[in-house]
Coordinates of C-alpha atoms and ligand atoms in Angstrom, one line a residue:
X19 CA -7.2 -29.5 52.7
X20 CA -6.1 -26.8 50.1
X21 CA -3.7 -26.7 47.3
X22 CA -0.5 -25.3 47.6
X23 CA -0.2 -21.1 46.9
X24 CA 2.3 -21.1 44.1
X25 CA 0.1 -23.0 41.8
X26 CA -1.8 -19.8 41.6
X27 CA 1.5 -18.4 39.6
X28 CA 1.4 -21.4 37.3
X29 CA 0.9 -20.7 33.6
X30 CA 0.5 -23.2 31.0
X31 CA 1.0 -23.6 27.2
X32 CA -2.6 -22.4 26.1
X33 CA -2.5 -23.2 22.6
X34 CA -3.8 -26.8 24.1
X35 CA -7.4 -24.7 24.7
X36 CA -7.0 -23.8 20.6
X37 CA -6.3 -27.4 20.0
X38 CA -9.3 -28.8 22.1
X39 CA -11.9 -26.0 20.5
X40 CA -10.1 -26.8 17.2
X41 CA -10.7 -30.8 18.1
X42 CA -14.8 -29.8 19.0
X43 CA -15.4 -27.9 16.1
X44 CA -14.3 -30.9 14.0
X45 CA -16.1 -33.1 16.4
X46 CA -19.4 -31.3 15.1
X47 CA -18.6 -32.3 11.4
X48 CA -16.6 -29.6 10.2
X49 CA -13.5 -29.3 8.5
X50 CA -10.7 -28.2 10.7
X51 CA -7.1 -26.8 9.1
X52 CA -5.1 -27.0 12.4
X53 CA -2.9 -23.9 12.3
X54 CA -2.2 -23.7 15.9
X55 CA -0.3 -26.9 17.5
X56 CA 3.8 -26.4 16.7
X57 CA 4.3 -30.7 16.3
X58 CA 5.3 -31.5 12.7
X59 CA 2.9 -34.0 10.8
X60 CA 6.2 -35.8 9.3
X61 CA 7.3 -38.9 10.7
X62 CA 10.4 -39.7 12.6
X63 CA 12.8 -41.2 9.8
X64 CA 12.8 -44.5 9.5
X65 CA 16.4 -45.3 10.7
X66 CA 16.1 -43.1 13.9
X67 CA 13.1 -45.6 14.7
X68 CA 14.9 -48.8 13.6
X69 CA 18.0 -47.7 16.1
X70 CA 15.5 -47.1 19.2
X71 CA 13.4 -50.9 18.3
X72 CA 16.8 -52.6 18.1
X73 CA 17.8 -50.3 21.9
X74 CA 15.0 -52.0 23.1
X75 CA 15.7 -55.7 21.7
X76 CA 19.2 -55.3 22.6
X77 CA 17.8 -54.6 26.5
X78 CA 18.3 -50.9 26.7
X79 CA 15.3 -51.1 29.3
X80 CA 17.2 -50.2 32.4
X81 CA 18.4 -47.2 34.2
X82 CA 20.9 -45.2 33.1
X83 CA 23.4 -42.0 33.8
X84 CA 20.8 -39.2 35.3
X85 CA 23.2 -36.5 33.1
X86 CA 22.4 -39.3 29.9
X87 CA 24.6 -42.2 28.5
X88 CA 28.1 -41.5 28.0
X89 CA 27.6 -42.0 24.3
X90 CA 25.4 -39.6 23.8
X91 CA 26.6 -36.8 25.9
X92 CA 30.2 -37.1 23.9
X93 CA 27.7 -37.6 20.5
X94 CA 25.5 -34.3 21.5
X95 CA 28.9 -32.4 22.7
X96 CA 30.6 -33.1 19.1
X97 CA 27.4 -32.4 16.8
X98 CA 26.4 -29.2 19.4
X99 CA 30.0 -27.8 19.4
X100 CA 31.0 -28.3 15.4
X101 CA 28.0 -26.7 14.3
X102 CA 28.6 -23.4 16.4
X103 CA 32.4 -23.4 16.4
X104 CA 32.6 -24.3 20.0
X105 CA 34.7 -27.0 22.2
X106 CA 32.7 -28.5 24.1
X107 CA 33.4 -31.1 27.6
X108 CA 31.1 -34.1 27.2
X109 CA 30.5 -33.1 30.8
X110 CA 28.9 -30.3 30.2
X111 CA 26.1 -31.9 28.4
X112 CA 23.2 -33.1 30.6
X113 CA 20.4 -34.9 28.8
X114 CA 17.0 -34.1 29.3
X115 CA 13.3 -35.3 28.4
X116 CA 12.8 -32.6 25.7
X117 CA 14.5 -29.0 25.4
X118 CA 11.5 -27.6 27.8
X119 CA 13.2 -29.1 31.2
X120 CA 16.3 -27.0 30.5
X121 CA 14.0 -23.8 31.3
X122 CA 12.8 -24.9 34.6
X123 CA 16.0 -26.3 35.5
X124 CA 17.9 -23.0 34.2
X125 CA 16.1 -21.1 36.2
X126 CA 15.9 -23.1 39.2
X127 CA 19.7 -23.3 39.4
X128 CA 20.4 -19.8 38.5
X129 CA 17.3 -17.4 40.2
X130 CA 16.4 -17.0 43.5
X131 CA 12.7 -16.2 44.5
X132 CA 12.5 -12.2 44.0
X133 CA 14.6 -12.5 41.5
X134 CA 13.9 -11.2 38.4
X135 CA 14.5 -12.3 34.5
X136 CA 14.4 -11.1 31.0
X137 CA 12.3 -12.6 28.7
X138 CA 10.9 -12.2 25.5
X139 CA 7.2 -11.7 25.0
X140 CA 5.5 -12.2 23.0
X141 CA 7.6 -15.6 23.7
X142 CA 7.4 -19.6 24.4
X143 CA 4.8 -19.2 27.4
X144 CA 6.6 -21.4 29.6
X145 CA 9.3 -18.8 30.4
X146 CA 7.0 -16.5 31.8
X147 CA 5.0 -19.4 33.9
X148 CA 7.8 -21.1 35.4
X149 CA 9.5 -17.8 36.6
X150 CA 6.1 -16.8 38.3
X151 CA 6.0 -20.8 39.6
X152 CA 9.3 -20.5 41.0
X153 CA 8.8 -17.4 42.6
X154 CA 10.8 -14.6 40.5
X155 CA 10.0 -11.3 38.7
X156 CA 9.1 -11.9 35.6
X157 CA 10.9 -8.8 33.4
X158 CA 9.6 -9.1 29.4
X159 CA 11.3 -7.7 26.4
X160 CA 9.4 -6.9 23.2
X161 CA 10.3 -6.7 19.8
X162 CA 9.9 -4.0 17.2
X163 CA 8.7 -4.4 13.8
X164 CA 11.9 -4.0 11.4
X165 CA 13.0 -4.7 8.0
X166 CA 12.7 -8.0 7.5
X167 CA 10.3 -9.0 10.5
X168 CA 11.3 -8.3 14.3
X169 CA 13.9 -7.1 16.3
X170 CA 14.8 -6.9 19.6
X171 CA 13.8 -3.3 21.3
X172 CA 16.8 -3.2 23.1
X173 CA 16.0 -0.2 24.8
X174 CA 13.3 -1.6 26.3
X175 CA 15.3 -5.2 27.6
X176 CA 18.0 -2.2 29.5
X177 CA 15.2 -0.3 31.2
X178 CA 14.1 -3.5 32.8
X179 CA 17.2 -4.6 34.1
X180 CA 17.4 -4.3 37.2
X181 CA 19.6 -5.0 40.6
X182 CA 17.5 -8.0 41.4
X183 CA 18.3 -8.8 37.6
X184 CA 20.1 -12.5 37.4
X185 CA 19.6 -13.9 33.9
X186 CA 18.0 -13.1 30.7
X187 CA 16.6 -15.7 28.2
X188 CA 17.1 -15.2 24.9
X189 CA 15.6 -17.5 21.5
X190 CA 17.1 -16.4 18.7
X191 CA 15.1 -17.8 16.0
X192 CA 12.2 -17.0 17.9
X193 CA 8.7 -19.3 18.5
X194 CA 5.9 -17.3 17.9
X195 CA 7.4 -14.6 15.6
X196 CA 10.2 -16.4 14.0
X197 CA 12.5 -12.9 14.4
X198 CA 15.7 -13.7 13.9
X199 CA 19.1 -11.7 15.5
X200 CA 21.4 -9.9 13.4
X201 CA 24.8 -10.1 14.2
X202 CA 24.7 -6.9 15.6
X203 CA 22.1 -7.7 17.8
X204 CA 23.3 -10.8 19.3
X205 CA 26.7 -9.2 19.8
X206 CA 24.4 -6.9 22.3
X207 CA 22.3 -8.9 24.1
X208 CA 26.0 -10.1 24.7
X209 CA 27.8 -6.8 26.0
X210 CA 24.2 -6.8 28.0
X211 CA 24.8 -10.1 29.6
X212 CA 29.0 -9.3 30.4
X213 CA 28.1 -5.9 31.8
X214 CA 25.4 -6.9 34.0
X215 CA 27.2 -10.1 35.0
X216 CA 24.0 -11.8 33.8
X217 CA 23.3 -15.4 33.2
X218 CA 22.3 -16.5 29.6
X219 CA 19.5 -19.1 28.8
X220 CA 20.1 -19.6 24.7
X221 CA 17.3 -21.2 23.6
X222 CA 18.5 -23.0 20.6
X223 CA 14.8 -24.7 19.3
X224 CA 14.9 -24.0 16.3
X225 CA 19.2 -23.7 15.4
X226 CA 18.4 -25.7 12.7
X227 CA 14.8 -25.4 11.3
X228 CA 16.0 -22.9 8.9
X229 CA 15.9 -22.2 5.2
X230 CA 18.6 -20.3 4.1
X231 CA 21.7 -19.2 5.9
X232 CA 23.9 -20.0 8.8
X233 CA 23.1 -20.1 12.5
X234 CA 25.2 -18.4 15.2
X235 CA 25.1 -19.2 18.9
X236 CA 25.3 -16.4 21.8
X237 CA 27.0 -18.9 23.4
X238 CA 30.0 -18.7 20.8
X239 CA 31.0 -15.0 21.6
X240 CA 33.8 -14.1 23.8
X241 CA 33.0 -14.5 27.2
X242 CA 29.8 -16.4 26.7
X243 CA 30.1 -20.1 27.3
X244 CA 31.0 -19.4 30.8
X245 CA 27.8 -17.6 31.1
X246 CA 25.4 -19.5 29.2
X247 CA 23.1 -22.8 28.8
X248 CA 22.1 -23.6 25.7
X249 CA 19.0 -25.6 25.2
X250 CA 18.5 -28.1 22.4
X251 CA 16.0 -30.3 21.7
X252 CA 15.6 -33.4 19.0
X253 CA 12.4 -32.7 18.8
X254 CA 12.3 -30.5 15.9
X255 CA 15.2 -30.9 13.6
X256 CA 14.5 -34.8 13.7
X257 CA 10.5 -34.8 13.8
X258 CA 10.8 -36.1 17.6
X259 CA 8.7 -34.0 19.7
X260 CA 6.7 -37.5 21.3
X261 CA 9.9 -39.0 22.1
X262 CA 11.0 -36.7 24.4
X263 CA 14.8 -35.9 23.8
X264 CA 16.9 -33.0 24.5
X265 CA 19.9 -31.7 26.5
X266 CA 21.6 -28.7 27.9
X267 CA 25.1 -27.8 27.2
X268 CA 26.0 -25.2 30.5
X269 CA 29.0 -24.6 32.3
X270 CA 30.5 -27.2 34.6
X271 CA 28.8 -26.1 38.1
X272 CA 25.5 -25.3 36.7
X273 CA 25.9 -28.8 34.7
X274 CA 26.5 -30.5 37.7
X275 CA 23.2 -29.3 39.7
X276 CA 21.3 -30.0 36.4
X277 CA 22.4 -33.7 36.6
X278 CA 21.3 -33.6 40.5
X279 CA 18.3 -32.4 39.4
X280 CA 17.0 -35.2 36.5
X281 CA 18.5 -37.8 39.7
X282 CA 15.3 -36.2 41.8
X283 CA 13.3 -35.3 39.0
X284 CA 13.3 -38.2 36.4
X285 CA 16.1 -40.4 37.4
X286 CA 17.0 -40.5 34.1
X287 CA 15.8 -39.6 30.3
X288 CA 14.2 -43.3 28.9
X289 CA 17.4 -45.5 28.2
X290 CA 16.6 -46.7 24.4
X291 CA 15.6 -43.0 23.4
X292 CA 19.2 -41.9 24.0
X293 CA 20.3 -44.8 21.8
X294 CA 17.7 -43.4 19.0
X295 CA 19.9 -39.8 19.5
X296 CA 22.8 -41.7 18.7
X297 CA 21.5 -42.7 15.6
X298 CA 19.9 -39.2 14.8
X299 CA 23.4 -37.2 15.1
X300 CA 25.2 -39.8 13.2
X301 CA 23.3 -41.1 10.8
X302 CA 22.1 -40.2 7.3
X303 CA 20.5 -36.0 7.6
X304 CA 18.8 -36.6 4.2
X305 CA 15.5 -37.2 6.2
X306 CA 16.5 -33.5 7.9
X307 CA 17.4 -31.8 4.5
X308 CA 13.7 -33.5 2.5
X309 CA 11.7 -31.8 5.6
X310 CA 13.2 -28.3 5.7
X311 CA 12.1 -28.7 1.9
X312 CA 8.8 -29.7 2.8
X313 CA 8.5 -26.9 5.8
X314 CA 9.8 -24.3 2.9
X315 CA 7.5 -25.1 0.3
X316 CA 5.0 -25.0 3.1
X317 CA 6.2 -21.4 4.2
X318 CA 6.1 -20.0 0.7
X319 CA 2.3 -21.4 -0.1
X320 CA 1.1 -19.5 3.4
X321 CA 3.3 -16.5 3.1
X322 CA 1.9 -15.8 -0.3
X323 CA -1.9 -16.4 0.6
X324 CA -1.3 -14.5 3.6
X325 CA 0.0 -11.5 2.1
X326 CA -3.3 -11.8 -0.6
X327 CA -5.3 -11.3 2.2
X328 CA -6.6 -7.7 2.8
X329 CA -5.9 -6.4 6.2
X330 CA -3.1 -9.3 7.1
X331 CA 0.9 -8.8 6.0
X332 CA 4.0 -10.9 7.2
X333 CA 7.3 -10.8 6.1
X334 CA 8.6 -14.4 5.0
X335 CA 11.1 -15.7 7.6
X336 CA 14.1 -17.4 6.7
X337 CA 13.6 -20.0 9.6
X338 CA 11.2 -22.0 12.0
X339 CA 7.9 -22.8 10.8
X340 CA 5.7 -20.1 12.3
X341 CA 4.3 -16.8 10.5
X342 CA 3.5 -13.7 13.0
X343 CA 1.3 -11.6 10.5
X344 CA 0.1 -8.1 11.3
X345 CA -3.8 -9.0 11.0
X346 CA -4.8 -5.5 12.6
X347 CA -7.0 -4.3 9.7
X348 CA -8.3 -7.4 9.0
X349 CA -10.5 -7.6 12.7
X350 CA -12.7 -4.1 12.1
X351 CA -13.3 -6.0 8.3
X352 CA -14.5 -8.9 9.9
X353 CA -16.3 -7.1 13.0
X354 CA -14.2 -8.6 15.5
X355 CA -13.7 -6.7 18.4
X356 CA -10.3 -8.1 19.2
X357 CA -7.8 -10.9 18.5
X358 CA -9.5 -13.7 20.3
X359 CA -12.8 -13.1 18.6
X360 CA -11.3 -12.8 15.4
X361 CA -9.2 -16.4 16.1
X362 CA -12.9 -17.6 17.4
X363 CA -14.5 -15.9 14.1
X364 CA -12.1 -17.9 11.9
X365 CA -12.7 -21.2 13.3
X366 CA -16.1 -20.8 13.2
X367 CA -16.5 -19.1 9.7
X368 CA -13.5 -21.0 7.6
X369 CA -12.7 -24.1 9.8
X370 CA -8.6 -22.0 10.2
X371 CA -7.4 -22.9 13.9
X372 CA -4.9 -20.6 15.3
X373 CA -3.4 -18.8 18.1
X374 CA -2.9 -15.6 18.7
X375 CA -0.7 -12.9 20.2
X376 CA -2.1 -13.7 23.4
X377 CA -0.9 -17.5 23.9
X378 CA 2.7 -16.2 24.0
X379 CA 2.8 -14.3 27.1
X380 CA 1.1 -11.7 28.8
X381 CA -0.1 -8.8 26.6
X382 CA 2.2 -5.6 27.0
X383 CA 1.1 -1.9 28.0
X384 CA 1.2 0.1 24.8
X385 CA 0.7 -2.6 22.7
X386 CA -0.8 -1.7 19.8
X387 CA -0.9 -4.0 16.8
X388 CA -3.0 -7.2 16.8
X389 CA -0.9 -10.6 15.3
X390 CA -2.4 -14.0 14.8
X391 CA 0.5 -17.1 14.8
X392 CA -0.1 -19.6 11.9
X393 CA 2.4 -23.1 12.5
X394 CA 2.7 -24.9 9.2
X395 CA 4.6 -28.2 10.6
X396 CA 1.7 -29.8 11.1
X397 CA -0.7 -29.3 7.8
X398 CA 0.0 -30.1 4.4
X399 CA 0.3 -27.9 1.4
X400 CA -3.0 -29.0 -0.2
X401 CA -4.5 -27.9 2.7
X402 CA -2.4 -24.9 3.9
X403 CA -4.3 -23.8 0.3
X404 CA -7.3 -24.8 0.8
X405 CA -7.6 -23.1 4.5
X406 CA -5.9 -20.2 3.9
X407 CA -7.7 -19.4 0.5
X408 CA -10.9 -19.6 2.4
X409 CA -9.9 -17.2 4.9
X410 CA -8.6 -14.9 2.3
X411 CA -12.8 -15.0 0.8
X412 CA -14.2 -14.6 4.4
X413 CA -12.0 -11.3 4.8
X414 CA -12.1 -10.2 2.0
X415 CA -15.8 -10.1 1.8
X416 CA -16.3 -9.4 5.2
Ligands
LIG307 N1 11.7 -23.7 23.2 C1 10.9 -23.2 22.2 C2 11.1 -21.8 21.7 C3 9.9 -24.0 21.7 O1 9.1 -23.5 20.7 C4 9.7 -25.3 22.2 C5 8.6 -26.3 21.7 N2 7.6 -25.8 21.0 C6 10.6 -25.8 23.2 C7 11.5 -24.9 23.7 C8 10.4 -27.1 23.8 O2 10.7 -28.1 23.0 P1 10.6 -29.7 23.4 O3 9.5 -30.2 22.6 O4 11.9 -30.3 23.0 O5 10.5 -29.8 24.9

């Protein structure tokens, strides 16, 4: 008996392998300041859970709707559509367990096998895996250092655009290096998209982990929404990740086949979590507002230590809760030969888990800088400090 062949193009998340070397190291008796896992150490608020006990009293056991309860779809279609200036049709809202189904199912409505994608790398790994898994070309874009942090290199994105080129995904407040578009620069991935006759997956993540500012949407340019799924996921803005909510908002066709799909995939999203959304979108956002403070004192205390350390620089993002820095000089200080021996180093040396450039998609040719990511949803201040300040001493007398 043997496996089937396409599991040998299946990638994975592998900032689990950080987490499980992170959980061994502790294991041993040492302190561990876990850097590396993007799930926020905040509760969900306390009304969101009251709502999804009370779904569960109340019965909300049962199947329901494959595209999600009408409630919520209408709910998700007013919240989605005020904040980005957009009408949006309750139908075209299809719920989903998380925001990271809406890649797999984007890509299996919209791409063909020898197909091929854009993507950005470094980038959330599963766009590369489950374009490999499903058959197509994978086609990375990479981003330039720039003013304040990254841009696109749209350059780069045209010269791999191909014929076989269907659809290009796009994260605009971007998981690992937080970059963020100007407007300028989303107005061209647009123009892209239009000329090309491209599909658009808009991964929208993090839309509203942000600290200062306004987000726009791709998908609220001229000639867009007919082009685009946008992904969005509770899981962030509302400290939700274990409960698994999400949806995609996509035109009417590819909406349709995305509801077929959670009928064969899932049947349907659990019944008294949808209820809990309801509650979310509705209710009080004080709970959202006290945790971007958090997340922003957070960002401040690492940017700051960061910075202090010789051989490491970021610039301070205005949104997410990951820092990218440059940590090239820091690895010859330390004797590391490259980026996963300094991560290994760290660990070992200061207890300071992380992943690096390499967890976010497959290095590029010409590549030439080394970057570390540090997540700070999931560690306190006192210890964002304390972890930080002793990797700072190990550098810096390295
Ligand atoms: N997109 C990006 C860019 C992400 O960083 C993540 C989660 N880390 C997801 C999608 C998936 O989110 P969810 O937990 O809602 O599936």
């Amino acid at each position: 008996m043997a496996l089937a062949q396409r599991l040998s193009r299946l990638g994975t998340e592998t900032a689990f392998a950080v987490a499980l070397a992170a959980a061994d190291w502790k294991s041993k008796g040492n302190s561990v300041y876990p850097f590396h896992l993007g799930d926020i150490n905040i509760p969900t608020a306390p009304h969101i859970i009251e709502a999804m006990n009370r779904a569960i009293a109340d019965g909300r056991t049962g199947y329901c709707p494959g595209a999600g309860i009408p409630e919520l779809r209408a709910a998700l279609a007013d919240d989605i559509g005020s904040r980005r200036d957009m009408s949006i049709d309750p139908a075209q809202v299809v719920v989903m367990t998380g925001g990271k189904p809406v890649i797999t199912k984007f890509l299996q409505a919209v791409m063909d096998p020898g197909r091929s994608v854009l993507y950005p790398n470094p980038g959330f790994p599963i766009y590369e895996s489950q374009i490999e898994y499903l058959g197509g070309e994978p086609a990375p874009y990479r981003y330039v250092p720039a003013e304040h942090g990254f841009a696109i290199d749209l350059d780069h994105l045209r010269s791999q655009i191909t014929d076989a080129t269907v659809a290009i995904i796009y994260n605009d407040l971007q998981n690992p290096i937080s970059a963020e578009s100007t407007a300028a620069e989303r107005e061209a991935i647009a123009r892209i998209a239009i000329e090309h006759d491209l599909w658009v997956l808009s991964d929208e993540a993090y839309f509203e982990m942000r600290y200062e500012g306004t987000s726009q949407s791709i998908a609220a340019l001229p000639g867009m929404a007919e082009r685009t799924v946008i992904l969005y996921t509770f899981s962030k803005k509302f400290a939700m990740t274990g409960s698994r909510l999400g949806c995609a908002v996509a035109p009417p066709e590819v909406a349709t086949v995305m509801s077929t799909m959670n009928t064969n995939d899932e049947s349907c999203t659990t019944h008294y979590v949808q209820w809990a959304g309801i509650t979310a979108l509705e209710g009080t956002q004080q709970p959202v507002a006290d945790m971007l403070d958090t997340l922003r004192e957070r960002r401040d205390i690492a940017c700051a230590l960061v910075n202090d350390t010789p051989g490491m620089s970021v610039a301070v993002p205005r949104s997410t809760f990951y820092l990218f820095p440059d940590v090239t000089e820091a690895l010859p200080r330390v004797g590391a030969s490259d980026v996963s021996e300094f991560a290994e180093m760290a660990l070992h040396e200061t207890g300071v888990s992380f992943c690096t450039r390499r967890h976010f998609g497959r290095p590029q040719p010409g590549e030439q800088r080394d970057y570390i990511r540090l997540a700070y949803s999931g560690i306190d201040g006192d210890q964002i400090t304390e972890g930080l300040t002793k990797l700072q001493h190990w550098v810096a007398s390295a």
